[in-house]
């Protein structure tokens, strides 16, 4: 039997009162129900990364700070990622971009999916930016995504996804696991 596929559900917001926690747990529960899949929530807030403080470019892979090495060890351990991100000013939150930029090779030849949330555009503009960043890092992003609206999928601060969102998430996870398995062979 093959080794379990390891997926990280990366919470892309560090804001107090953020909605990423509830959304991330929902994604993690869905992913963990799949046979042969281990899914873990990875909270960038827990790493307390400062604004990028490494003296060398991440492409060199020579990290000088313990916080960077801890982050690198975490990201390197996964086969694929689901980024849970709000949209801030038509893009991704600064802390998420900062966390991504700390590393380079740890992202390579893996896959990513996106669950976004926001006002009218439901975070889709943030995902557009993430797709470009992922391409530069040699991450294969999947087409399916889940775009949650604050008016439809939340009741105030409570996350209550519309019934069809589970099907959207299943489609995203189908694509993500397929690509993650395929890219595992590339890395080996």
Tab-separated table of C-alpha atoms in Angstrom:
chain	number	residue	atom	x	y	z
A	1	UNK	CA	0.000	0.000	0.000
A	2	UNK	CA	1.295	3.449	-0.833
A	3	UNK	CA	2.127	6.088	1.698
A	4	UNK	CA	-0.751	8.435	2.611
A	5	UNK	CA	-1.012	11.645	0.648
A	6	UNK	CA	-0.285	14.601	2.931
A	7	UNK	CA	-2.289	17.771	2.312
A	8	UNK	CA	-1.833	21.070	4.144
A	9	UNK	CA	-4.791	23.393	4.572
A	10	UNK	CA	-2.948	26.707	4.856
A	11	UNK	CA	-4.779	29.501	6.661
A	12	UNK	CA	-3.873	32.652	4.772
A	13	UNK	CA	-5.046	35.242	7.284
A	14	UNK	CA	-3.589	36.260	10.623
A	15	UNK	CA	-6.208	38.891	11.414
A	16	UNK	CA	-7.917	38.678	14.835
A	17	UNK	CA	-11.474	37.434	14.379
A	18	UNK	CA	-10.630	35.945	10.987
A	19	UNK	CA	-12.970	33.530	9.245
A	20	UNK	CA	-10.124	31.325	7.999
A	21	UNK	CA	-10.228	29.083	11.086
A	22	UNK	CA	-13.762	27.815	10.486
A	23	UNK	CA	-13.287	27.533	6.736
A	24	UNK	CA	-9.986	25.707	7.181
A	25	UNK	CA	-11.491	23.180	9.601
A	26	UNK	CA	-14.310	22.536	7.102
A	27	UNK	CA	-11.774	21.881	4.327
A	28	UNK	CA	-9.637	19.689	6.592
A	29	UNK	CA	-12.624	17.543	7.643
A	30	UNK	CA	-13.626	16.988	4.006
A	31	UNK	CA	-10.101	16.100	2.945
A	32	UNK	CA	-9.447	13.805	5.916
A	33	UNK	CA	-12.498	11.682	5.057
A	34	UNK	CA	-10.810	10.567	1.850
A	35	UNK	CA	-9.066	7.201	1.937
A	36	UNK	CA	-5.295	7.514	1.803
A	37	UNK	CA	-5.291	11.227	2.619
A	38	UNK	CA	-3.952	12.933	5.728
A	39	UNK	CA	-4.994	16.566	5.981
A	40	UNK	CA	-3.641	19.048	8.469
A	41	UNK	CA	-4.437	22.695	9.121
A	42	UNK	CA	-1.293	24.827	8.875
A	43	UNK	CA	-1.778	28.245	10.438
A	44	UNK	CA	0.772	30.792	9.265
A	45	UNK	CA	-0.004	32.846	12.378
A	46	UNK	CA	1.506	30.087	14.536
A	47	UNK	CA	4.895	30.563	12.862
A	48	UNK	CA	5.092	34.269	13.727
A	49	UNK	CA	7.129	34.999	10.634
A	50	UNK	CA	8.474	38.539	10.567
A	51	UNK	CA	8.565	40.504	7.353
A	52	UNK	CA	11.002	38.548	5.221
A	53	UNK	CA	14.288	38.760	7.109
A	54	UNK	CA	16.498	36.188	5.383
A	55	UNK	CA	19.686	37.767	3.994
A	56	UNK	CA	19.855	35.379	1.022
A	57	UNK	CA	17.183	34.724	-1.606
A	58	UNK	CA	14.984	31.716	-0.822
A	59	UNK	CA	16.133	30.036	-4.053
A	60	UNK	CA	19.517	29.428	-2.382
A	61	UNK	CA	17.857	27.273	0.293
A	62	UNK	CA	20.288	28.462	2.966
A	63	UNK	CA	18.086	29.691	5.767
A	64	UNK	CA	19.700	31.612	8.600
A	65	UNK	CA	16.801	31.866	11.058
A	66	UNK	CA	15.119	29.129	13.110
A	67	UNK	CA	11.640	30.447	12.222
A	68	UNK	CA	12.422	30.024	8.529
A	69	UNK	CA	13.758	26.510	8.993
A	70	UNK	CA	10.673	25.508	11.012
A	71	UNK	CA	8.425	26.896	8.268
A	72	UNK	CA	10.497	25.156	5.573
A	73	UNK	CA	10.322	21.807	7.384
A	74	UNK	CA	6.549	22.101	7.645
A	75	UNK	CA	5.926	23.023	4.017
A	76	UNK	CA	8.381	20.450	2.662
A	77	UNK	CA	6.495	17.629	4.431
A	78	UNK	CA	3.343	18.003	2.305
A	79	UNK	CA	2.376	16.688	-1.119
A	80	UNK	CA	-0.195	19.396	-1.819
A	81	UNK	CA	-1.854	22.469	-0.396
A	82	UNK	CA	-5.268	24.035	-0.075
A	83	UNK	CA	-4.878	27.750	0.498
A	84	UNK	CA	-7.742	29.301	2.470
A	85	UNK	CA	-7.577	33.012	1.815
A	86	UNK	CA	-9.666	36.127	2.128
A	87	UNK	CA	-9.397	38.876	-0.436
A	88	UNK	CA	-7.844	42.087	0.836
A	89	UNK	CA	-7.871	45.045	-1.541
A	90	UNK	CA	-8.244	42.827	-4.627
A	91	UNK	CA	-5.361	40.550	-3.643
A	92	UNK	CA	-4.033	38.146	-1.024
A	93	UNK	CA	-3.218	39.145	2.547
A	94	UNK	CA	0.327	40.430	3.030
A	95	UNK	CA	1.207	37.797	5.659
A	96	UNK	CA	0.300	34.999	3.239
A	97	UNK	CA	2.513	36.410	0.478
A	98	UNK	CA	5.283	36.921	3.008
A	99	UNK	CA	5.023	33.300	4.210
A	100	UNK	CA	5.109	32.010	0.637
A	101	UNK	CA	8.139	34.158	-0.217
A	102	UNK	CA	10.209	32.812	2.685
A	103	UNK	CA	10.633	29.519	0.786
A	104	UNK	CA	11.349	28.278	-2.705
A	105	UNK	CA	12.276	24.649	-3.388
A	106	UNK	CA	9.959	23.382	-0.646
A	107	UNK	CA	6.997	24.325	-2.852
A	108	UNK	CA	8.286	22.766	-6.095
A	109	UNK	CA	6.474	19.988	-7.941
A	110	UNK	CA	3.438	19.952	-5.706
A	111	UNK	CA	-0.165	20.936	-6.289
A	112	UNK	CA	-2.437	23.594	-4.855
A	113	UNK	CA	-6.129	24.333	-4.644
A	114	UNK	CA	-7.862	27.448	-3.391
A	115	UNK	CA	-10.776	28.230	-1.113
A	116	UNK	CA	-11.402	31.944	-0.973
A	117	UNK	CA	-13.874	34.225	0.683
A	118	UNK	CA	-14.817	37.847	0.445
A	119	UNK	CA	-17.483	40.333	-0.492
A	120	UNK	CA	-18.908	40.497	-4.019
A	121	UNK	CA	-16.033	38.767	-5.813
A	122	UNK	CA	-15.823	36.032	-3.130
A	123	UNK	CA	-12.043	36.212	-3.018
A	124	UNK	CA	-11.557	35.290	-6.669
A	125	UNK	CA	-9.143	38.152	-7.307
A	126	UNK	CA	-6.941	36.899	-4.469
A	127	UNK	CA	-6.909	33.477	-6.113
A	128	UNK	CA	-5.935	35.005	-9.458
A	129	UNK	CA	-2.855	36.464	-7.792
A	130	UNK	CA	-2.062	33.217	-5.979
A	131	UNK	CA	-2.188	31.273	-9.240
A	132	UNK	CA	0.534	33.504	-10.715
A	133	UNK	CA	2.701	33.115	-7.609
A	134	UNK	CA	2.231	29.343	-7.584
A	135	UNK	CA	3.294	29.115	-11.226
A	136	UNK	CA	6.582	30.816	-10.406
A	137	UNK	CA	7.152	28.279	-7.610
A	138	UNK	CA	6.508	25.287	-9.887
A	139	UNK	CA	3.240	24.443	-8.132
A	140	UNK	CA	0.466	22.985	-10.291
A	141	UNK	CA	-2.723	24.766	-9.335
A	142	UNK	CA	-5.998	22.981	-9.984
A	143	UNK	CA	-8.869	24.568	-11.873
A	144	UNK	CA	-11.666	23.852	-9.404
A	145	UNK	CA	-11.968	26.304	-6.554
A	146	UNK	CA	-14.430	27.264	-3.869
A	147	UNK	CA	-15.343	30.957	-3.696
A	148	UNK	CA	-17.359	31.781	-0.583
A	149	UNK	CA	-19.328	34.982	-0.183
A	150	UNK	CA	-19.624	36.780	3.113
A	151	UNK	CA	-23.314	37.395	2.432
A	152	UNK	CA	-24.242	33.850	1.414
A	153	UNK	CA	-21.905	31.474	3.255
A	154	UNK	CA	-21.656	33.275	6.576
A	155	UNK	CA	-24.309	34.311	9.051
A	156	UNK	CA	-22.519	37.190	10.697
A	157	UNK	CA	-19.271	35.602	11.858
A	158	UNK	CA	-20.649	32.042	11.776
A	159	UNK	CA	-19.557	29.950	8.793
A	160	UNK	CA	-22.564	28.227	7.240
A	161	UNK	CA	-21.603	27.166	3.720
A	162	UNK	CA	-24.367	26.899	1.183
A	163	UNK	CA	-25.286	23.255	0.450
A	164	UNK	CA	-23.616	23.153	-2.975
A	165	UNK	CA	-20.245	24.196	-1.536
A	166	UNK	CA	-19.480	20.619	-0.416
A	167	UNK	CA	-19.727	19.446	-4.022
A	168	UNK	CA	-17.408	22.243	-5.134
A	169	UNK	CA	-14.924	21.290	-2.443
A	170	UNK	CA	-15.100	17.625	-3.432
A	171	UNK	CA	-14.294	18.567	-7.039
A	172	UNK	CA	-11.338	20.656	-5.869
A	173	UNK	CA	-10.088	17.777	-3.690
A	174	UNK	CA	-10.531	15.268	-6.541
A	175	UNK	CA	-8.291	17.375	-8.769
A	176	UNK	CA	-5.838	18.170	-5.991
A	177	UNK	CA	-5.327	14.558	-4.934
A	178	UNK	CA	-4.907	13.415	-8.539
A	179	UNK	CA	-2.221	16.028	-9.212
A	180	UNK	CA	-0.571	15.508	-5.824
A	181	UNK	CA	-0.197	11.779	-6.502
A	182	UNK	CA	1.185	12.438	-9.982
A	183	UNK	CA	3.679	15.055	-8.808
A	184	UNK	CA	4.860	12.796	-5.996
A	185	UNK	CA	6.359	10.578	-8.710
A	186	UNK	CA	8.105	13.615	-10.249
A	187	UNK	CA	9.704	14.487	-6.896
A	188	UNK	CA	10.914	10.930	-6.366
